[in-house]
Tab-separated table of C-alpha atoms in Angstrom:
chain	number	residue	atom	x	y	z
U	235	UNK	CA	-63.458	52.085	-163.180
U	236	UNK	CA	-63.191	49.809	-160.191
U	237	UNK	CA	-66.815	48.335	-158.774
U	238	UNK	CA	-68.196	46.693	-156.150
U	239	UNK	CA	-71.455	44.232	-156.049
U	240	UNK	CA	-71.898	43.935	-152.717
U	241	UNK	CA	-75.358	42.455	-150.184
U	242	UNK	CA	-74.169	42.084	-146.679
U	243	UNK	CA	-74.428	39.085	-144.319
U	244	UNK	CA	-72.484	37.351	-140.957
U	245	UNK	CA	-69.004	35.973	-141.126
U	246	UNK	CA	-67.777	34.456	-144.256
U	247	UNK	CA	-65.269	31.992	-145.648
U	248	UNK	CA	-62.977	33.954	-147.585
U	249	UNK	CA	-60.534	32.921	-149.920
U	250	UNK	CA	-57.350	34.399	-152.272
U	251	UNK	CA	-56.295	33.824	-155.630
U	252	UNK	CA	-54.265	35.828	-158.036
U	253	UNK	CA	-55.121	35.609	-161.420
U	254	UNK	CA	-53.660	37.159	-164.656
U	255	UNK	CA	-54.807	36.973	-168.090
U	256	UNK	CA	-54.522	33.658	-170.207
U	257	UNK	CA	-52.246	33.228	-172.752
U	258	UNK	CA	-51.350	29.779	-175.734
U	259	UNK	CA	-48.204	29.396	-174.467
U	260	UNK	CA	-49.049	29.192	-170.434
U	261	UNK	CA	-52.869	27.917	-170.387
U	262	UNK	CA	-51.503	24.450	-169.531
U	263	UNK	CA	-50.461	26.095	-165.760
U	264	UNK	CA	-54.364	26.663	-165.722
U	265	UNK	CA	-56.191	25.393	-162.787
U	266	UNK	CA	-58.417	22.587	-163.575
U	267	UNK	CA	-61.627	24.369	-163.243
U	268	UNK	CA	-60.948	27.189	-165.586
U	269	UNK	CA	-62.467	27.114	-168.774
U	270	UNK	CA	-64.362	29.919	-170.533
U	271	UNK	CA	-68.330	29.281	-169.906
U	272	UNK	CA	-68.255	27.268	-166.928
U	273	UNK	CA	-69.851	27.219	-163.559
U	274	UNK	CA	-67.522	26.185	-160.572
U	275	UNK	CA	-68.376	26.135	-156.932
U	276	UNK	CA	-65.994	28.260	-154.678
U	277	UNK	CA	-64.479	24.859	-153.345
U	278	UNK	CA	-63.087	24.486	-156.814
U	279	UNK	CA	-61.392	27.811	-157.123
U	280	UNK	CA	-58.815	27.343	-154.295
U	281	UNK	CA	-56.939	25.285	-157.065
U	282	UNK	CA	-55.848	28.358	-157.875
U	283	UNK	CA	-54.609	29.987	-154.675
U	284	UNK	CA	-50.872	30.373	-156.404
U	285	UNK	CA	-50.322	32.960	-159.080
U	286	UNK	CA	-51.274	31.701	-162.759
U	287	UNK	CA	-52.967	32.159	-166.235
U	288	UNK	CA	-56.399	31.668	-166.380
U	289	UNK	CA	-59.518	32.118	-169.419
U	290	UNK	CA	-62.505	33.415	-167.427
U	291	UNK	CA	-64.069	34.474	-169.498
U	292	UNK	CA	-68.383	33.897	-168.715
U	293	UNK	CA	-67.023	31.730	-165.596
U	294	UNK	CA	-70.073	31.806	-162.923
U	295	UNK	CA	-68.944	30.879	-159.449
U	296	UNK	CA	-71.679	29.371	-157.166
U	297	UNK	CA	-71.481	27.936	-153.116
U	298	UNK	CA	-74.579	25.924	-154.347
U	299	UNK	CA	-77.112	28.295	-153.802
U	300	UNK	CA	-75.757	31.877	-154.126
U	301	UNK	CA	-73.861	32.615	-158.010
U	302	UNK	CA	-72.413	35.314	-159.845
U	303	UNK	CA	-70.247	35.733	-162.966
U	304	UNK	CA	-66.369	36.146	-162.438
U	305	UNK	CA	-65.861	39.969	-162.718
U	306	UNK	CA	-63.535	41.482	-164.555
U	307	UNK	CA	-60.628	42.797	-162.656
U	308	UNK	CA	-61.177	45.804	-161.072
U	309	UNK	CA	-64.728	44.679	-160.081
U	310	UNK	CA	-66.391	43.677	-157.507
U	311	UNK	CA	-69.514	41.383	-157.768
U	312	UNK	CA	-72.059	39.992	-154.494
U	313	UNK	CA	-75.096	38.101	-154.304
U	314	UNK	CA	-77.991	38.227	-151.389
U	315	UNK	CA	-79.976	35.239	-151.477
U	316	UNK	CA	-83.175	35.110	-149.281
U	317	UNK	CA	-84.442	31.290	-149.188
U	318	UNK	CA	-87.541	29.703	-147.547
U	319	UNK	CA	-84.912	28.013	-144.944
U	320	UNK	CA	-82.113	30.942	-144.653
U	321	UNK	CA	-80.591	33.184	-146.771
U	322	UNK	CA	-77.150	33.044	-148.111
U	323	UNK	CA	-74.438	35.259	-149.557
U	324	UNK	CA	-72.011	35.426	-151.907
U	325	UNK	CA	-69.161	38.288	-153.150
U	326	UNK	CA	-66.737	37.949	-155.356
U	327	UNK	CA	-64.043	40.962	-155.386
U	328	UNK	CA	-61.170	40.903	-158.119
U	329	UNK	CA	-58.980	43.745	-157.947
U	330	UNK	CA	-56.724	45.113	-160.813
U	331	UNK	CA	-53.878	42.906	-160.471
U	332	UNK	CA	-56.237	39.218	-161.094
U	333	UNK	CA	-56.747	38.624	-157.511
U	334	UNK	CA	-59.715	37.231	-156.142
U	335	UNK	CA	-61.605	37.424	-153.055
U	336	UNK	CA	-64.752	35.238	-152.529
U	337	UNK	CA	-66.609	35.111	-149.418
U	338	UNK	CA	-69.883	32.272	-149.165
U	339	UNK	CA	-71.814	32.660	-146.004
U	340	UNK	CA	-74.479	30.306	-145.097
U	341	UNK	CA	-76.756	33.360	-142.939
U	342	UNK	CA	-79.219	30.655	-141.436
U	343	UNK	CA	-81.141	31.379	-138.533
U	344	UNK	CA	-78.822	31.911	-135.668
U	345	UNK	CA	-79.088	32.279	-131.817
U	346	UNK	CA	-81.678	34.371	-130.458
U	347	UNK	CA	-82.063	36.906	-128.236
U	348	UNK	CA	-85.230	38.202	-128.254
U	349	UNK	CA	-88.070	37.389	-130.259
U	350	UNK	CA	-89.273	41.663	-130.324
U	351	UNK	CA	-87.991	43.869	-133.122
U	352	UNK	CA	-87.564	46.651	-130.720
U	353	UNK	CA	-85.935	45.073	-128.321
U	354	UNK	CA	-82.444	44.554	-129.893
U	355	UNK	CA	-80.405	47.703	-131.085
U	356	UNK	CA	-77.935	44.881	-133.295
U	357	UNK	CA	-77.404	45.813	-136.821
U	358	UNK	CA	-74.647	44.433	-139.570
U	359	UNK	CA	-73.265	47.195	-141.728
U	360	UNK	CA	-72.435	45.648	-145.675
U	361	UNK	CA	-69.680	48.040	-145.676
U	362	UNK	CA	-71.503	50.688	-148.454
U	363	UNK	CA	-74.014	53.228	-148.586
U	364	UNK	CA	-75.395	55.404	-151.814
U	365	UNK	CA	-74.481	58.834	-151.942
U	366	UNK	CA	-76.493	59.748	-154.437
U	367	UNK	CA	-80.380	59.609	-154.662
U	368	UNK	CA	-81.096	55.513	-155.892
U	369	UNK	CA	-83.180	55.964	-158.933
U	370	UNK	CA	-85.060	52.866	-159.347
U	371	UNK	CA	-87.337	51.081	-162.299
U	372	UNK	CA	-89.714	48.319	-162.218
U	373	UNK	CA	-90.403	45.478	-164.790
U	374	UNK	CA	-94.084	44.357	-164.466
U	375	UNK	CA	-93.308	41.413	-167.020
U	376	UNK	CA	-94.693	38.072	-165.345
U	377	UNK	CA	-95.674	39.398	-161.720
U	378	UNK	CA	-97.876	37.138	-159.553
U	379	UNK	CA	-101.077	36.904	-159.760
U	380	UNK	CA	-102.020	37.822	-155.907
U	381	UNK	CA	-100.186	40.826	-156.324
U	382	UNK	CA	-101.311	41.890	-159.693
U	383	UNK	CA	-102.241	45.515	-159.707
U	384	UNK	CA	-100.479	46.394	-156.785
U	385	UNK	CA	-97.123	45.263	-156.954
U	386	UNK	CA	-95.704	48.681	-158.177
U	387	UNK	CA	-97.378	50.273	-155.086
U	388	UNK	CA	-95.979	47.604	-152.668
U	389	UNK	CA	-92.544	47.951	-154.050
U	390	UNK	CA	-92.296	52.023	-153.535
U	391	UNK	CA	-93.808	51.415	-150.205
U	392	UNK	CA	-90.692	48.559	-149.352
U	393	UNK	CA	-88.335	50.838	-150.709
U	394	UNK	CA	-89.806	54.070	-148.818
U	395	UNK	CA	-89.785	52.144	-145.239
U	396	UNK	CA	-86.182	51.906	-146.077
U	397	UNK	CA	-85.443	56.018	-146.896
U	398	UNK	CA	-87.944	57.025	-143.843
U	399	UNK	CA	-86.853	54.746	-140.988
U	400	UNK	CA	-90.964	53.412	-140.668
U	401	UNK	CA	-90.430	51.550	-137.193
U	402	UNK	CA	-92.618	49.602	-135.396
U	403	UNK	CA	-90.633	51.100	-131.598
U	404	UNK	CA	-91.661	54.537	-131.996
U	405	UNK	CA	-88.069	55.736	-132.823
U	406	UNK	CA	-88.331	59.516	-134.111
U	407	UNK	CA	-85.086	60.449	-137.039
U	408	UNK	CA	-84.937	59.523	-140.972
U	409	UNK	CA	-81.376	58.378	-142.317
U	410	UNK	CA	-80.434	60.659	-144.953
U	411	UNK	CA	-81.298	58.444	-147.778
U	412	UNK	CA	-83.598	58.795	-150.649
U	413	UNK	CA	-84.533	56.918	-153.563
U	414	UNK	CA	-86.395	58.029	-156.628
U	415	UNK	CA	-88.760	55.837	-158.465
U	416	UNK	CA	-88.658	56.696	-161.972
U	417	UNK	CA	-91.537	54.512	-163.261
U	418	UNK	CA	-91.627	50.767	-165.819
U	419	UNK	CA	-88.945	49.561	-168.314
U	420	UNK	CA	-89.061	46.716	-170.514
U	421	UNK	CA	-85.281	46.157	-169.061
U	422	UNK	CA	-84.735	42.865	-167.206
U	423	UNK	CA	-82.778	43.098	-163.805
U	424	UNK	CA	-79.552	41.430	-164.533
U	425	UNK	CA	-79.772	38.173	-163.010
U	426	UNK	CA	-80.459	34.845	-164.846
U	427	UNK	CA	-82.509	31.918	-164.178
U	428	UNK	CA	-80.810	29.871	-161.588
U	429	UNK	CA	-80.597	33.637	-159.498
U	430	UNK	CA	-76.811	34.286	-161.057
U	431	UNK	CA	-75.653	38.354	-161.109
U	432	UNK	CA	-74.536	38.268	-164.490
U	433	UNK	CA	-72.953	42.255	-164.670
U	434	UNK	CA	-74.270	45.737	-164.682
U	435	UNK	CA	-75.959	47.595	-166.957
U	436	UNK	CA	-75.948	50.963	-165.049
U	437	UNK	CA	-79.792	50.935	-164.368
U	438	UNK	CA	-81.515	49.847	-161.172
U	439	UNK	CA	-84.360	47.159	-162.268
U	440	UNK	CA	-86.291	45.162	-159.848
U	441	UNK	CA	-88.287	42.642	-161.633
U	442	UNK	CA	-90.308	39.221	-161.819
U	443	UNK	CA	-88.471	36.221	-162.941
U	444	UNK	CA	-88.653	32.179	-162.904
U	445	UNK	CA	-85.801	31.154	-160.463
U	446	UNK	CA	-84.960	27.807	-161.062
U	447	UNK	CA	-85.593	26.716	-156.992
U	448	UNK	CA	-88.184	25.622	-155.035
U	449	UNK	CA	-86.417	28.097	-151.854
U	450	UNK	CA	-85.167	30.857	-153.119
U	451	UNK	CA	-87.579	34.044	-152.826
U	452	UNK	CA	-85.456	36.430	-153.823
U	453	UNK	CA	-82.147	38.156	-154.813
U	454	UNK	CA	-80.264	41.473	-154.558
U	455	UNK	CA	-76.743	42.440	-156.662
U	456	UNK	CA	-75.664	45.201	-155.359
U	457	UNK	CA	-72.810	47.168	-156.742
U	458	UNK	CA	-70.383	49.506	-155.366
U	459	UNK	CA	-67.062	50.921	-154.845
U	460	UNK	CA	-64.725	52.403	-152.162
U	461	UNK	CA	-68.102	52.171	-150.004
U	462	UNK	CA	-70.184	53.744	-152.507
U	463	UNK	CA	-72.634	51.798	-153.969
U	464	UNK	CA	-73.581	52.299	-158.034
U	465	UNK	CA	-76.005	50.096	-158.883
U	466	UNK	CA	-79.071	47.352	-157.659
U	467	UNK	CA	-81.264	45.270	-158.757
U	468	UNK	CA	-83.427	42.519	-157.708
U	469	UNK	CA	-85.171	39.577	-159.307
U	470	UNK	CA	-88.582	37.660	-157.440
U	471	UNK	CA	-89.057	34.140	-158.215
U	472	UNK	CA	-92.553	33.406	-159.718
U	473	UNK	CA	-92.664	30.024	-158.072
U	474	UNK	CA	-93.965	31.349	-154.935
U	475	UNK	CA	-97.087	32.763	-154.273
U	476	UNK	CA	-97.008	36.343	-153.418
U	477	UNK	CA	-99.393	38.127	-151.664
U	478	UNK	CA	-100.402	41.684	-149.866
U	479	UNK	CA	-103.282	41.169	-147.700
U	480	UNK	CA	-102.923	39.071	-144.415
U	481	UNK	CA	-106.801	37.970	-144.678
U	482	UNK	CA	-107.197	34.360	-145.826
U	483	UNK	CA	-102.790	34.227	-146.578
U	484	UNK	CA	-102.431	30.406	-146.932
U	485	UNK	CA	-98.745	29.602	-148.096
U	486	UNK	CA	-97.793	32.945	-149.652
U	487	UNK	CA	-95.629	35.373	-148.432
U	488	UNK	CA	-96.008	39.034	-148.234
U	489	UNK	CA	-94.543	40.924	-150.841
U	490	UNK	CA	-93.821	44.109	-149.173
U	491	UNK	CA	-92.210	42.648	-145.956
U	492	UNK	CA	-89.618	40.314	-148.238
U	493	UNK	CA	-88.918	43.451	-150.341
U	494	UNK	CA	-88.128	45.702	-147.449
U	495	UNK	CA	-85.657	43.335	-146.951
U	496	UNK	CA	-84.193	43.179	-149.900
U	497	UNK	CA	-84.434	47.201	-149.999
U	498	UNK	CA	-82.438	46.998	-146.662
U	499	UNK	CA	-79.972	45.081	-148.431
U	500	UNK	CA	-79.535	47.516	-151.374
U	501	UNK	CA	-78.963	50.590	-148.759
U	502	UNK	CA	-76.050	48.754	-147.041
U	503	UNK	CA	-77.695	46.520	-144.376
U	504	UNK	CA	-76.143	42.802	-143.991
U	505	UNK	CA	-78.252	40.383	-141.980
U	506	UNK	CA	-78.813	40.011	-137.991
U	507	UNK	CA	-79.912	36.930	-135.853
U	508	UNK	CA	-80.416	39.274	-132.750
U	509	UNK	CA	-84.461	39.222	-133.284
U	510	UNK	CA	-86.571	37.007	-135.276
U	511	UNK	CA	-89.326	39.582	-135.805
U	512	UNK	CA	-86.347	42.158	-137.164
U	513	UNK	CA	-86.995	42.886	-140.994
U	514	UNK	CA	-83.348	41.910	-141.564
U	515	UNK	CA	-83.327	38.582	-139.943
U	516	UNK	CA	-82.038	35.925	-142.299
U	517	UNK	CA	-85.492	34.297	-143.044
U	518	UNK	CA	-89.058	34.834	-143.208
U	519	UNK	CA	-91.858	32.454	-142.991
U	520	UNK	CA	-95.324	32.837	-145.405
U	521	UNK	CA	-98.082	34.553	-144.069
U	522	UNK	CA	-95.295	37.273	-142.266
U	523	UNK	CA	-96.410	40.559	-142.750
U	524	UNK	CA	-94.746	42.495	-139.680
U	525	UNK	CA	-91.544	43.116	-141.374
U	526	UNK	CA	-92.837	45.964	-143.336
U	527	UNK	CA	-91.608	48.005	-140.648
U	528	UNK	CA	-88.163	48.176	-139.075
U	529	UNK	CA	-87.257	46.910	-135.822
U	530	UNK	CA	-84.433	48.605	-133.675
U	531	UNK	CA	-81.428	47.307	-134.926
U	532	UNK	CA	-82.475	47.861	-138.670
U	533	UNK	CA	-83.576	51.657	-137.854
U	534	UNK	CA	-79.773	52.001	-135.999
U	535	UNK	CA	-78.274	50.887	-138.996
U	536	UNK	CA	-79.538	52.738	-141.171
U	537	UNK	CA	-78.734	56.290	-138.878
U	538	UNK	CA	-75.324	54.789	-138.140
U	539	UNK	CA	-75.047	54.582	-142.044
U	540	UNK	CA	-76.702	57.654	-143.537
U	541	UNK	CA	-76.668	59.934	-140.363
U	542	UNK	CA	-80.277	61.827	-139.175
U	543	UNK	CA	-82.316	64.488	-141.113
C-alpha cells in the first residue's frame, strides 16, 4: 500500500530522481552516494537525477537539520522540525516506479504582518487530513522533570485545542476532527536520536527522547496517502527544559503551546509567517505560553480542512 509521511511548511526545493532496484551486474552505474546504511544530504542525491540502479537500503537523507530514512517505493516519508531559531521541513515521496521527490524547506521566521493571532485569517494547508478518529498513545519513559506528573494532561489538552478550534478571537465552529487518547505504551515513537523518521509501525506514539541538538525542540512524522493521513508520532528532546506554569519560567518553554503545534502539524497544518503570536508560526521563544490557543489563521485552517460541526 502506497503512504505518505507528510508535516507541512512554505515553499520548498524540490528535486527528481528515478530509481530502480540494484542489481551485481549494474551497481557500478550507482550514484556515488548510494550505499546501503548511509546518511546523505539532499545536495548529494541530485547525482542521481537520471534513471539508474541504486542499494538503499537503511539510506537516511538529511538537509542538515531535518532526516528521514529513504522509503520504500510506494511511500511517502516527511519530517517537521521545530528549532529554537526556526523550524524546518523535510519530505521525501518515492512512488512505485523508484522515483523520488524531496522537498527541504528552511521555514524561518518570515515577514510580518501583524504581531496579533486574530488579526490574520492566513493558514498553509500540508495537503492531508485524517478521516478517521487519530487514536493516540503516550510514552512517559524519560519526561522532564518540570513537567513530571502532568505531561499526559498537557499533551491531551495540546491535542484537544487542535479537535475543538480553542481560539483566543472568539471564533464560534469546531472542525470535524477528533482524536482519541487511548492511554501509555512502552512503544517508542519512531524517530531516532539525531530526530530521523525511521518508518511506521502503525501506532501513533508521542514520546520523550534525547535529540542529539542543542535547537531542536521537537519533531512530527506524519504519514499519509492520497490526502489521508495514517499515522503520527512525535518525539521531545530532553535537552530542554520543559515547563507548564508561566510563574517563575526562566529558559524553558511551555510544553503545551510547542505541542499544539506539533498537534497542528499532525492534523494537516503547514507553517505561516502572517503573525508571530499564531500557534503555527515557525518558532517559539521560552517562556511562550499564548500559543495554547489558536489564532485566526490556524482556526481557518483547520474549518477549511475538516469542515464545521
Amino acid at each position: 500500500m502506497r503512504r505518505i509521511l507528510s508535516c507541512a511548511l512554505t515553499a520548498a526545493a524540490l528535486i527528481t530522481t528515478q530509481i530502480t532496484a540494484a542489481s551485481p551486474a549494474s551497481a557500478k552505474t550507482s550514484p556515488s552516494w548510494c550505499k546501503p546504511g548511509v546518511t546523505v544530504s539532499v545536495t548529494d542525491v541530485t547525482d542521481a537525477s537520471a534513471p539508474t540502479t541504486c542499494d538503499v537500503n537503511d539510506v537516511v537523507v538529511t538537509d542538515g537539520v531535518a532526516a528521514t530514512r529513504l522509503p520504500a517505493p510506494g511511500e511517502h516519508v516527511s519530517v517537521d522540525v521545530l528549532t529554537t531559531t526556526g523550524a524546518r521541513h523535510l519530505t521525501v515521496a518515492r512512488d512505485q516506479s523508484g522515483a523520488i521527490r524531496i522537498s527541504p524547506t528552511d521555514a524561518g521566521p518570515g515577514a510580518i504582518s501583524t504581531s496579533s493571532a486574530c488579526g490574520s485569517s492566513a493558514y498553509n494547508r500540508a495537503g492531508y487530513r485524517w478521516t478517521t478518529t487519530y487514536q493516540w498513545w503516550y510514552n512517559s519513559s524519560n519526561v522532564a522533570a518540570g513537567v513530571y506528573g502532568r505531561a499526559e494532561d498537557d499533551l491531551r489538552a495540546a491535542t484537544t485545542n487542535i479537535t475543538q478550534g480553542h481560539n483566543d478571537c472568539g471564533m464560534t465552529g469546531r472542525p470535524r476532527a477528533y482524536h482519541s487518547y487511548r492511554g501509555r505504551t512502552t512503544t517508542r515513537p519512531q524517530l531516532s536520536t539525531s530526530g530521523a523518521c525511521t518508518g511506521n509501525d502503525g501506532r501513533n506514539v508521542t514520546g520523550w527522547g534525547t535529540i542529539n541538538s542543542t535547537t531542536i525542540l521537537a519533531v512530527t512524522c506524519t504519514y499519509h496517502n492520497g490526502g489521508r493521513a495514517l499515522a503520527s508520532d512525535a518525539l521531545i528532546n530532553t535537552r530542554f527544559r520543559w515547563t507548564d506554569h508561566a510563574s517563575g519560567c526562566t529558559n524553558a518553554w511551555d510544553l503545551t503551546s510547542v505541542m499544539t503545534h506539533e498537534r497542528g502539524h499532525t492534523f494537516g497544518l503547514g507553517h505561516s509567517s502572517a503573525d508571530t503570536a499564531s500557534t503555527m508560526y515557525p518558532s517559539i521563544a521560552a517562556c511562550t505560553f499564548g500559543k495554547r490557543t489558536l489564532g485566526r489563521g490556524d482556526l481557518r485552517g483547520l474549518l477549511d480542512l475538516y469542515g464545521r460541526r
